[in-house]
Amino acid sequence: MHKKNRQTLVWDNIPEWAIFALEYGIEEELFLPNEDLEMISRFIGENFPNGYTMSVDWESCTEFNPRPAFGKPCKTHKVTFVTN
């Protein structure tokens, strides 16, 4: 893939509970219920159909975000995604 096709997208409302599955894949996530895994899959499919890499800004978090990217209100972090 050529670098010119890559796009950087920053989301400041990614649920903390979803970060592991976003980084390592939902196949590796053993503790989240199917409903949450489906939300993560939908988020990836809608926003990154060709894949991505990501980095989490652990210092930038909102302890209670009423409008996370998906799911119910929760603690969220700023995550930078680079599309493939």
Short mmCIF file of C-alpha atoms in Angstrom, two decimals, residues 7-11 14 22 40-54 79-84:
data_model
loop_
_atom_site.label_atom_id
_atom_site.label_comp_id
_atom_site.label_asym_id
_atom_site.label_seq_id
_atom_site.Cartn_x
_atom_site.Cartn_y
_atom_site.Cartn_z
CA GLN A 7 -5.34 8.72 6.07
CA THR A 8 -4.94 9.73 9.72
CA LEU A 9 -8.13 9.91 11.76
CA VAL A 10 -8.27 10.95 15.40
CA TRP A 11 -11.17 9.89 17.62
CA ILE A 14 -13.01 5.52 21.97
CA LEU A 22 -9.27 -2.80 18.53
CA ILE A 40 -16.49 -3.08 17.69
CA SER A 41 -16.79 -5.05 14.45
CA ARG A 42 -19.37 -2.60 13.11
CA PHE A 43 -17.15 0.37 14.04
CA ILE A 44 -14.17 -1.17 12.24
CA GLY A 45 -16.22 -2.16 9.19
CA GLU A 46 -17.79 1.27 8.81
CA ASN A 47 -14.64 3.30 9.40
CA PHE A 48 -11.66 1.11 8.44
CA PRO A 49 -12.77 -1.52 5.92
CA ASN A 50 -9.21 -1.89 4.57
CA GLY A 51 -7.51 -2.08 7.96
CA TYR A 52 -5.64 0.33 10.21
CA THR A 53 -2.92 0.83 12.74
CA MET A 54 -3.60 2.74 15.91
CA VAL A 79 -6.96 7.20 19.63
CA THR A 80 -5.19 7.96 16.37
CA PHE A 81 -5.95 5.58 13.52
CA VAL A 82 -3.95 5.40 10.30
CA THR A 83 -5.85 3.67 7.52
CA ASN A 84 -4.19 1.08 5.29
#
